[in-house]
Coordinates of N, CA, C and O in Angstrom, one line a residue:
M91 N 3.0 31.8 -18.1 CA 4.4 31.8 -17.5 C 4.6 32.9 -18.3 O 5.5 33.8 -18.2
K92 N 4.6 33.1 -19.7 CA 4.8 33.9 -20.2 C 5.4 35.4 -20.6 O 4.0 36.1 -19.7
H93 N 5.7 36.4 -20.4 CA 6.0 37.9 -19.8 C 5.6 37.9 -18.7 O 5.2 38.9 -18.2
I94 N 6.1 36.9 -17.6 CA 6.0 37.0 -16.0 C 6.5 38.6 -16.1 O 5.7 39.2 -14.4
K95 N 7.6 38.8 -16.2 CA 8.5 40.1 -15.1 C 7.5 41.6 -15.9 O 7.3 42.2 -15.5
V96 N 7.0 40.8 -16.8 CA 6.1 42.8 -17.4 C 4.6 41.9 -16.6 O 4.7 43.8 -16.3
K97 N 4.3 41.6 -16.6 CA 2.8 41.8 -16.0 C 2.6 41.4 -14.3 O 2.5 42.6 -14.0
I98 N 4.3 41.5 -13.5 CA 4.6 41.7 -12.6 C 5.0 43.2 -12.3 O 4.5 44.1 -11.3
I99 N 5.4 43.9 -13.4 CA 5.9 45.5 -13.4 C 4.5 46.1 -13.5 O 4.3 46.7 -12.6
L100 N 3.7 45.2 -14.7 CA 2.3 46.8 -14.9 C 1.4 46.2 -13.2 O 0.7 47.1 -12.9
L101 N 1.2 44.8 -12.8 CA 0.9 45.0 -11.5 C 1.0 45.9 -10.4 O 0.5 46.7 -10.0
S102 N 1.8 45.7 -10.6 CA 3.2 46.6 -9.4 C 2.6 48.6 -9.7 O 2.6 49.3 -8.7
L103 N 2.6 48.9 -10.5 CA 2.6 50.1 -11.4 C 1.2 50.9 -10.7 O 0.7 51.5 -10.5
A104 N 0.4 49.3 -11.3 CA -1.3 49.9 -10.9 C -1.2 49.8 -9.7 O -2.2 51.1 -9.1
L105 N -1.1 49.0 -8.5 CA -1.1 48.9 -7.1 C -0.3 50.5 -6.6 O -1.5 51.2 -6.2
F106 N 0.4 50.8 -7.6 CA 1.5 52.0 -6.8 C 0.2 53.3 -7.6 O 0.3 54.9 -6.5
A107 N -0.4 53.5 -8.4 CA -1.2 54.3 -8.9 C -2.6 54.3 -8.2 O -3.4 55.6 -7.7
M108 N -3.1 53.6 -7.7 CA -4.0 53.4 -6.8 C -3.9 54.2 -5.3 O -4.5 54.8 -5.5
Q109 N -2.8 53.0 -5.2 CA -1.9 54.6 -3.5 C -1.8 56.3 -3.8 O -2.0 56.5 -2.7
C110 N -1.0 56.1 -4.7 CA -0.9 57.4 -5.0 C -2.4 58.3 -5.6 O -2.5 60.0 -4.9
I111 N -3.3 57.4 -5.3 CA -4.8 58.6 -5.4 C -5.0 58.8 -3.4 O -5.7 59.5 -3.9
R112 N -4.9 58.6 -3.1 CA -4.6 58.8 -1.5 C -3.8 60.2 -1.3 O -4.5 61.0 -0.6
L113 N -2.8 60.1 -2.8 CA -2.2 61.3 -1.7 C -3.2 63.2 -1.7 O -2.4 63.5 -1.4
R114 N -4.1 63.3 -2.4 CA -5.1 64.3 -2.9 C -5.8 64.3 -1.7 O -6.4 65.4 -1.4
F115 N -5.7 63.6 -0.2 CA -6.2 63.4 1.2 C -5.3 64.0 1.8 O -5.6 64.3 3.3
G116 N -4.3 63.8 1.5 CA -3.2 64.6 2.3 C -1.8 63.5 2.1 O -2.1 62.5 2.6
I117 N -1.0 63.7 3.1 CA 0.5 62.8 3.7 C -0.3 61.8 4.5 O 0.6 60.9 4.2
E118 N -0.8 62.0 5.3 CA -0.9 61.4 6.6 C -1.4 60.1 6.1 O -1.2 58.7 6.2
F119 N -3.3 60.7 5.3 CA -4.2 59.7 4.6 C -3.2 58.6 4.0 O -3.5 57.5 3.6
F120 N -2.2 59.4 3.1 CA -1.2 57.9 2.2 C -0.4 57.0 3.4 O -0.6 55.9 3.0
I121 N 0.3 57.3 4.2 CA 0.7 56.7 5.0 C -0.2 56.5 5.3 O 0.6 55.1 5.5
N122 N -0.8 56.4 6.2 CA -1.7 55.7 7.1 C -3.1 54.2 6.2 O -2.3 53.4 6.4
G123 N -2.8 54.7 5.1 CA -3.1 53.8 3.9 C -2.5 53.0 3.3 O -2.9 51.8 3.5
L124 N -0.9 53.2 2.9 CA 0.1 52.3 2.6 C 0.5 51.3 4.7 O 0.6 49.8 4.1
I125 N 0.3 51.8 4.8 CA 0.8 50.8 6.1 C -0.1 50.1 6.5 O -0.3 48.6 6.5
D126 N -1.9 50.2 6.0 CA -2.1 49.3 6.5 C -2.7 49.0 5.2 O -3.0 47.4 5.5
D127 N -2.3 48.6 3.8 CA -2.3 48.0 2.8 C -1.1 46.7 3.3 O -1.1 45.1 3.0
I128 N -0.1 47.7 3.5 CA 1.4 46.7 3.5 C 1.3 45.3 5.0 O 1.0 44.0 4.9
G129 N -0.2 46.1 6.3 CA 0.0 45.3 6.6 C -1.2 43.2 6.3 O -1.0 42.9 7.3
Y130 N -2.4 44.2 5.8 CA -3.5 43.4 6.0 C -2.4 42.2 4.5 O -2.6 41.1 4.5
S131 N -1.5 43.0 3.2 CA -0.5 41.6 3.3 C 0.4 40.8 3.3 O 0.4 39.6 3.4
L132 N 0.7 41.2 4.5 CA 1.6 40.9 5.1 C 0.8 39.7 6.1 O 1.3 38.3 6.0
V133 N 0.1 39.8 6.8 CA -1.5 39.2 7.6 C -2.1 38.1 6.7 O -1.8 37.0 6.6
F134 N -2.2 38.5 5.6 CA -2.5 37.4 4.0 C -1.7 36.7 3.6 O -1.8 34.9 3.7
L135 N -0.3 36.8 2.9 CA 0.9 35.8 2.7 C 1.3 35.4 3.6 O 2.1 34.5 3.5
S136 N 1.6 35.4 5.2 CA 1.7 34.7 6.3 C 0.6 33.7 6.3 O 0.9 32.6 6.2
G137 N -0.7 33.7 6.5 CA -2.2 32.4 6.5 C -1.6 32.0 5.1 O -1.5 30.4 5.6
I138 N -1.4 32.0 4.1 CA -1.1 31.4 2.7 C 0.2 30.5 3.3 O 0.2 29.1 2.8
F139 N 1.1 31.0 4.1 CA 2.5 30.1 3.7 C 2.6 29.8 4.9 O 2.6 28.1 4.6
F140 N 1.4 29.4 6.1 CA 1.2 28.7 7.1 C 0.3 27.8 7.1 O 0.2 26.5 7.4
T141 N -0.4 27.9 5.9 CA -1.7 26.8 5.7 C -0.4 25.8 4.4 O -0.5 24.6 4.3
H142 N -0.1 26.7 3.5 CA 1.0 25.5 2.5 C 1.4 24.4 3.2 O 1.9 23.5 3.8
V143 N 2.5 24.9 4.6 CA 3.7 24.3 5.2 C 3.1 22.9 6.3 O 3.1 22.2 6.0
F144 N 1.6 23.8 6.5 CA 1.0 22.9 7.2 C -0.1 21.7 6.8 O -0.2 20.8 6.2
A145 N 0.0 21.9 5.2 CA -0.5 20.7 3.6 C 0.4 20.2 4.1 O 0.1 19.2 3.7
V146 N 1.9 20.9 3.3 CA 2.6 19.7 3.0 C 3.3 19.1 4.0 O 3.6 17.5 3.7
R147 N 3.2 19.2 5.2 CA 4.0 18.4 6.5 C 2.7 16.7 6.3 O 3.0 15.8 7.2
N148 N 1.5 17.3 6.4 CA 0.5 16.4 6.4 C 0.0 15.7 5.0 O -0.4 14.2 5.9
V149 N 1.1 15.6 3.8 CA 0.9 15.2 3.0 C 1.5 14.3 3.0 O 3.1 14.5 3.5
K150 N 1.2 12.5 3.1 CA 2.0 11.2 3.1 C 2.5 11.2 1.7 O 1.7 10.9 0.8
P151 N 4.0 11.5 1.8 CA 4.6 10.3 0.4 C 3.8 9.0 0.2 O 4.3 8.4 0.9
T152 N 3.3 9.3 -1.6 CA 3.1 8.2 -1.9 C 4.4 7.4 -2.7 O 5.3 7.4 -3.8
E153 N 4.4 5.9 -2.2 CA 6.0 5.5 -2.9 C 5.4 5.5 -4.2 O 4.1 4.2 -4.5
K154 N 6.0 5.3 -5.2 CA 5.8 5.0 -6.2 C 6.3 3.7 -6.7 O 7.6 3.4 -7.1
I155 N 5.8 3.1 -7.9 CA 6.3 1.4 -7.3 C 5.9 1.2 -9.6 O 4.7 1.2 -9.5
L156 N 6.8 0.6 -10.0 CA 6.8 0.1 -11.0 C 7.1 -1.5 -11.0 O 8.1 -1.4 -11.0
N157 N 6.1 -2.3 -10.6 CA 6.0 -3.9 -10.6 C 5.9 -4.2 -12.5 O 4.6 -4.2 -13.3
V158 N 7.4 -4.4 -12.9 CA 7.1 -5.0 -14.1 C 6.5 -6.3 -14.3 O 6.8 -6.6 -15.7
A159 N 6.8 -7.3 -13.8 CA 5.7 -8.4 -14.0 C 4.5 -7.8 -14.7 O 3.3 -8.9 -14.9
E160 N 3.9 -6.8 -14.3 CA 2.5 -6.1 -14.5 C 2.6 -6.1 -16.5 O 0.9 -6.0 -17.1
Y161 N 3.2 -6.5 -17.1 CA 3.6 -6.3 -18.5 C 4.1 -7.3 -18.7 O 5.0 -8.0 -18.7
E162 N 2.7 -7.5 -19.8 CA 3.3 -8.7 -20.6 C 4.8 -8.8 -21.8 O 5.6 -8.2 -22.0
G163 N 5.1 -10.3 -21.1 CA 6.8 -10.1 -21.8 C 7.6 -9.8 -21.1 O 8.9 -9.9 -21.8
L164 N 8.0 -9.2 -19.9 CA 8.8 -9.1 -19.1 C 9.6 -9.9 -18.3 O 8.5 -10.3 -17.7
K165 N 10.6 -10.1 -18.0 CA 11.4 -11.0 -16.5 C 11.9 -10.0 -15.9 O 12.0 -8.9 -15.4
E166 N 12.3 -11.0 -14.7 CA 12.5 -10.4 -13.7 C 14.3 -9.6 -14.6 O 14.8 -8.8 -13.5
S167 N 15.1 -10.4 -15.1 CA 15.7 -9.6 -15.5 C 15.7 -8.8 -16.3 O 17.0 -7.8 -15.8
D168 N 14.6 -8.2 -16.7 CA 14.3 -6.9 -17.7 C 14.5 -5.7 -16.4 O 14.9 -4.5 -16.2
A169 N 13.7 -6.0 -15.4 CA 13.8 -5.3 -13.9 C 14.9 -4.5 -13.1 O 15.2 -3.7 -13.1
D170 N 15.9 -5.8 -13.0 CA 17.1 -6.0 -12.7 C 18.2 -4.5 -14.2 O 18.9 -3.5 -13.7
M171 N 17.6 -4.7 -15.3 CA 18.4 -3.8 -16.1 C 17.8 -2.3 -16.3 O 18.8 -1.6 -15.6
L172 N 16.5 -2.4 -15.7 CA 15.9 -0.6 -15.6 C 16.3 -0.2 -14.6 O 16.1 0.8 -13.8
R173 N 16.6 -0.9 -13.3 CA 17.2 -0.5 -12.1 C 18.2 -0.1 -12.0 O 18.5 1.3 -11.9
R174 N 19.0 -0.5 -13.0 CA 20.7 -0.2 -13.6 C 20.5 1.6 -14.1 O 20.9 1.9 -14.3
V175 N 19.3 1.1 -15.1 CA 19.0 2.5 -16.0 C 19.0 3.7 -15.0 O 19.2 5.0 -15.5
L176 N 18.2 3.0 -14.1 CA 17.7 4.2 -12.9 C 18.8 4.8 -12.3 O 18.9 5.7 -12.0
D177 N 20.1 3.7 -12.4 CA 21.2 4.8 -11.9 C 21.8 5.5 -12.5 O 23.1 5.0 -12.3
N178 N 21.6 5.0 -13.6 CA 22.3 6.2 -14.8 C 23.3 5.3 -15.3 O 24.3 5.4 -15.1
Q179 N 23.2 4.0 -15.3 CA 25.0 2.9 -15.5 C 24.7 2.9 -17.2 O 23.4 2.8 -17.9
Q180 N 25.9 3.2 -18.2 CA 25.9 2.9 -19.5 C 25.6 1.3 -19.8 O 25.4 0.5 -19.0
Y181 N 24.8 2.0 -20.9 CA 24.9 0.0 -21.2 C 26.1 -0.7 -21.7 O 25.8 -2.1 -21.2
K182 N 27.2 0.1 -21.7 CA 28.2 -1.2 -22.0 C 28.1 -1.4 -20.6 O 28.9 -2.4 -20.4
M183 N 27.9 -0.6 -19.2 CA 28.3 -1.7 -18.2 C 27.5 -2.3 -17.7 O 27.3 -3.7 -17.3
I184 N 25.8 -2.1 -18.2 CA 25.2 -3.3 -18.0 C 25.2 -4.5 -18.7 O 25.2 -6.0 -18.5
A185 N 26.1 -4.2 -20.1 CA 26.6 -5.8 -20.6 C 27.1 -6.2 -20.1 O 27.1 -7.7 -19.9
I186 N 28.0 -5.6 -19.8 CA 29.3 -6.9 -18.9 C 28.7 -7.7 -17.9 O 29.1 -8.8 -17.6
D187 N 27.7 -7.0 -16.8 CA 27.2 -7.1 -15.1 C 26.4 -8.7 -16.3 O 26.3 -9.7 -15.3
F188 N 25.7 -8.2 -16.8 CA 24.7 -9.3 -18.0 C 25.6 -10.4 -19.0 O 24.6 -11.6 -19.8
N189 N 26.8 -10.3 -19.5 CA 27.1 -11.3 -19.8 C 27.3 -11.2 -21.3 O 26.8 -12.2 -22.3
Q190 N 26.2 -10.2 -21.4 CA 26.1 -9.7 -23.2 C 26.6 -8.8 -23.6 O 27.2 -8.0 -23.2
K191 N 26.6 -8.4 -25.0 CA 27.3 -7.7 -25.8 C 26.0 -6.3 -25.6 O 25.0 -6.2 -25.5
E192 N 26.8 -4.7 -26.1 CA 26.0 -3.6 -25.6 C 25.0 -3.7 -26.4 O 24.0 -3.3 -26.2
G193 N 24.9 -4.1 -27.8 CA 23.7 -3.9 -28.8 C 22.9 -5.1 -28.1 O 21.7 -4.9 -28.3
S194 N 23.0 -5.8 -28.0 CA 21.9 -7.3 -27.5 C 21.1 -6.0 -26.7 O 20.1 -6.3 -26.5
I195 N 22.1 -5.6 -25.7 CA 21.5 -4.8 -24.7 C 20.6 -3.7 -24.2 O 19.6 -3.4 -23.9
R196 N 20.8 -3.0 -25.7 CA 20.4 -1.5 -26.2 C 18.8 -2.0 -27.2 O 18.3 -1.6 -26.8
N197 N 19.3 -3.4 -27.4 CA 17.6 -3.7 -28.6 C 17.1 -4.1 -27.3 O 15.8 -3.8 -27.5
R198 N 17.4 -4.7 -26.5 CA 16.2 -5.4 -25.1 C 15.4 -3.9 -24.2 O 14.9 -4.4 -24.4
L199 N 16.5 -2.8 -24.4 CA 16.0 -2.5 -22.9 C 14.9 -1.5 -24.6 O 14.1 -0.9 -24.1
N200 N 15.5 -1.3 -25.7 CA 14.5 -0.5 -26.1 C 12.8 -1.2 -26.4 O 11.8 -1.0 -26.6
K201 N 12.7 -2.9 -26.6 CA 11.8 -3.7 -26.9 C 11.0 -2.7 -25.4 O 10.3 -3.0 -24.7
I202 N 12.1 -2.8 -23.8 CA 11.0 -3.1 -23.3 C 10.7 -1.5 -22.9 O 9.6 -1.4 -22.2
Y203 N 11.9 -0.4 -23.3 CA 10.9 0.9 -23.0 C 10.0 0.9 -24.3 O 8.6 1.6 -23.1
D204 N 9.6 0.5 -24.8 CA 8.6 0.3 -25.3 C 6.9 -0.1 -25.1 O 6.5 0.5 -25.3
T205 N 7.8 -1.5 -24.3 CA 6.0 -1.9 -24.4 C 5.9 -0.9 -22.4 O 4.8 -1.3 -22.5
L206 N 7.1 -0.7 -21.6 CA 6.2 0.9 -21.0 C 5.4 2.0 -21.5 O 5.4 2.6 -20.3
G207 N 5.7 2.2 -22.9 CA 5.6 3.0 -23.1 C 6.1 4.2 -23.9 O 5.4 5.4 -23.7
C208 N 7.2 4.2 -22.9 CA 8.4 5.6 -23.8 C 9.5 4.8 -25.2 O 9.7 4.1 -25.3
A209 N 9.3 6.4 -25.0 CA 9.9 6.4 -26.4 C 11.6 5.4 -26.6 O 11.8 4.9 -27.7
D210 N 12.3 6.2 -25.2 CA 13.4 5.8 -25.1 C 14.5 6.1 -23.8 O 13.3 6.3 -23.1
R211 N 15.3 5.6 -23.8 CA 15.9 5.8 -22.9 C 15.3 7.4 -21.7 O 15.3 7.7 -20.7
I212 N 15.9 8.2 -22.4 CA 15.4 9.9 -22.3 C 14.0 9.6 -21.6 O 13.6 9.8 -20.5
G213 N 13.2 9.3 -21.8 CA 11.9 9.3 -21.3 C 11.7 8.8 -20.8 O 10.6 8.3 -19.8
F214 N 12.0 7.5 -20.2 CA 11.8 6.2 -19.3 C 12.3 7.0 -17.9 O 11.8 7.1 -17.2
L215 N 13.7 7.8 -18.3 CA 13.8 8.6 -16.9 C 13.5 9.3 -16.6 O 13.1 9.6 -15.5
T216 N 12.2 10.2 -17.6 CA 11.7 11.1 -17.4 C 10.5 11.3 -16.7 O 10.0 11.4 -15.8
T217 N 10.5 9.7 -17.3 CA 8.5 8.7 -16.4 C 8.6 8.3 -15.5 O 8.4 8.7 -13.9
Y218 N 10.3 7.6 -14.7 CA 10.2 6.8 -14.2 C 11.3 7.0 -12.9 O 11.7 6.1 -12.0
T219 N 11.4 8.4 -13.0 CA 12.5 8.5 -12.0 C 11.4 8.5 -11.0 O 11.0 9.2 -10.6
G220 N 12.6 8.5 -9.4 CA 12.2 8.0 -8.3 C 11.3 6.9 -7.9 O 10.0 6.9 -7.3
F221 N 11.0 5.8 -8.5 CA 10.0 5.0 -8.9 C 11.3 4.1 -8.1 O 12.6 3.7 -8.5
Q222 N 10.6 2.9 -7.3 CA 11.1 1.7 -7.2 C 10.8 0.9 -7.7 O 9.0 0.3 -8.5
I223 N 11.7 -0.5 -8.8 CA 11.3 -1.3 -9.9 C 11.2 -2.6 -9.2 O 12.3 -3.2 -7.7
V224 N 9.9 -3.4 -9.3 CA 9.9 -4.6 -8.7 C 9.6 -5.6 -9.7 O 9.2 -5.0 -10.3
Y225 N 10.0 -7.1 -9.1 CA 9.3 -7.7 -10.6 C 8.4 -8.6 -9.4 O 8.9 -10.1 -8.2
E226 N 7.0 -8.8 -9.0 CA 5.8 -9.3 -8.2 C 5.0 -9.7 -8.8 O 4.0 -9.4 -9.1
P227 N 5.2 -11.0 -9.5 CA 4.8 -11.9 -10.2 C 2.3 -11.9 -9.3 O 2.7 -12.1 -8.2
I228 N 1.9 -11.8 -11.2 CA 0.6 -11.6 -10.3 C 0.0 -13.1 -10.2 O 0.0 -13.6 -11.0
I229 N 0.0 -13.2 -8.6 CA -0.3 -15.0 -8.7 C -2.3 -15.2 -9.4 O -2.6 -14.6 -8.2
T230 N -3.0 -15.6 -9.4 CA -4.0 -15.4 -9.9 C -4.8 -17.0 -9.3 O -4.3 -18.2 -10.0
T231 N -5.1 -17.5 -8.8 CA -6.0 -18.8 -7.9 C -7.2 -19.3 -7.9 O -7.5 -19.3 -7.6
S232 N -7.8 -18.1 -9.1 CA -9.5 -18.7 -9.2 C -9.8 -20.3 -9.6 O -10.6 -20.5 -9.0
A233 N -8.8 -20.6 -10.6 CA -8.5 -22.4 -11.1 C -8.1 -22.8 -10.6 O -9.6 -23.7 -10.3
T234 N -7.0 -23.0 -9.4 CA -7.2 -23.7 -8.9 C -8.0 -23.9 -7.4 O -8.3 -25.1 -6.9
S235 N -8.8 -22.6 -7.0 CA -9.2 -22.5 -6.2 C -10.7 -23.2 -6.2 O -11.3 -24.2 -5.3
E236 N -11.1 -23.5 -7.3 CA -12.7 -24.1 -8.1 C -12.6 -25.4 -7.2 O -13.1 -25.8 -7.3
E237 N -11.4 -26.2 -8.2 CA -10.7 -27.1 -8.3 C -11.4 -28.1 -7.0 O -11.5 -29.4 -6.8
S238 N -10.4 -27.1 -6.2 CA -9.8 -27.6 -4.7 C -11.4 -27.6 -4.1 O -11.8 -28.3 -2.7
I239 N -12.5 -26.6 -4.2 CA -13.4 -26.1 -3.4 C -14.3 -27.7 -4.1 O -15.1 -27.9 -3.1
A240 N -14.4 -27.8 -5.2 CA -15.4 -28.8 -5.0 C -15.6 -30.6 -5.1 O -16.6 -30.6 -4.8
P241 N -14.6 -31.0 -5.0 CA -14.5 -31.6 -4.3 C -14.8 -32.1 -2.5 O -15.7 -33.0 -2.6
E242 N -14.4 -31.2 -2.4 CA -14.8 -30.9 -0.5 C -16.6 -30.8 -0.4 O -17.0 -31.4 0.7
T243 N -17.3 -29.9 -1.7 CA -17.9 -29.7 -1.7 C -19.0 -30.8 -1.9 O -20.6 -31.4 -0.9
E244 N -18.7 -31.8 -3.2 CA -19.6 -32.9 -3.3 C -19.1 -33.9 -1.5 O -20.1 -34.5 -0.8
E245 N -17.9 -33.2 -1.4 CA -17.8 -35.0 0.0 C -19.0 -34.7 1.6 O -19.5 -35.3 1.8
S246 N -18.8 -33.0 1.3 CA -20.1 -32.8 2.3 C -21.2 -33.3 2.4 O -21.8 -33.2 3.0
I247 N -21.3 -33.4 0.6 CA -23.6 -32.9 0.6 C -23.2 -34.4 1.4 O -24.8 -34.9 1.6
Q248 N -22.5 -35.1 0.8 CA -22.8 -36.9 0.7 C -22.9 -37.0 2.1 O -23.6 -37.8 2.9
S249 N -21.6 -36.7 3.1 CA -21.5 -37.5 4.8 C -23.2 -36.7 5.5 O -23.5 -36.5 6.3
Q250 N -23.3 -35.6 4.4 CA -24.6 -34.6 5.4 C -25.6 -35.2 4.8 O -26.5 -35.5 5.9
S251 N -26.0 -36.2 3.9 CA -27.2 -36.4 3.4 C -27.1 -38.3 3.9 O -28.3 -38.7 4.0
I252 N -26.1 -38.9 4.4 CA -26.4 -39.9 5.5 C -26.2 -39.7 6.5 O -27.2 -39.2 7.3

């Protein structure tokens, strides 16, 4: 992206020089070639435009969700704090809402940012702007399901053997 204006100007000059080569065959040949090139360019660019519009309309936006419960040590109140940070509330206002001191909120949010892999508030806002912040604990039922299945299987084996 460096020197983009210079590159565009040089490309335009090169294309103009290529067009001027046609002048040696006469002005009519030059004008007909220029009209042809402009027509081809318009057809090509309109094809790109409509392809892009069609592609953008058919892309379903993925909902960006940050589940705070997936990170160890974070609580539901932390998710509420992060929602307020995304709403651009100041630490002072968040502290008033949580009945805590501003320094406590600032320290807690810095620990949360560190847990999420962000350096600070700006890093968090840059990374997670547009995300929906939720707290949905992940429930693992593997241990409880094994315990509930084991007695049933023993009973069913005994009843089948009788």
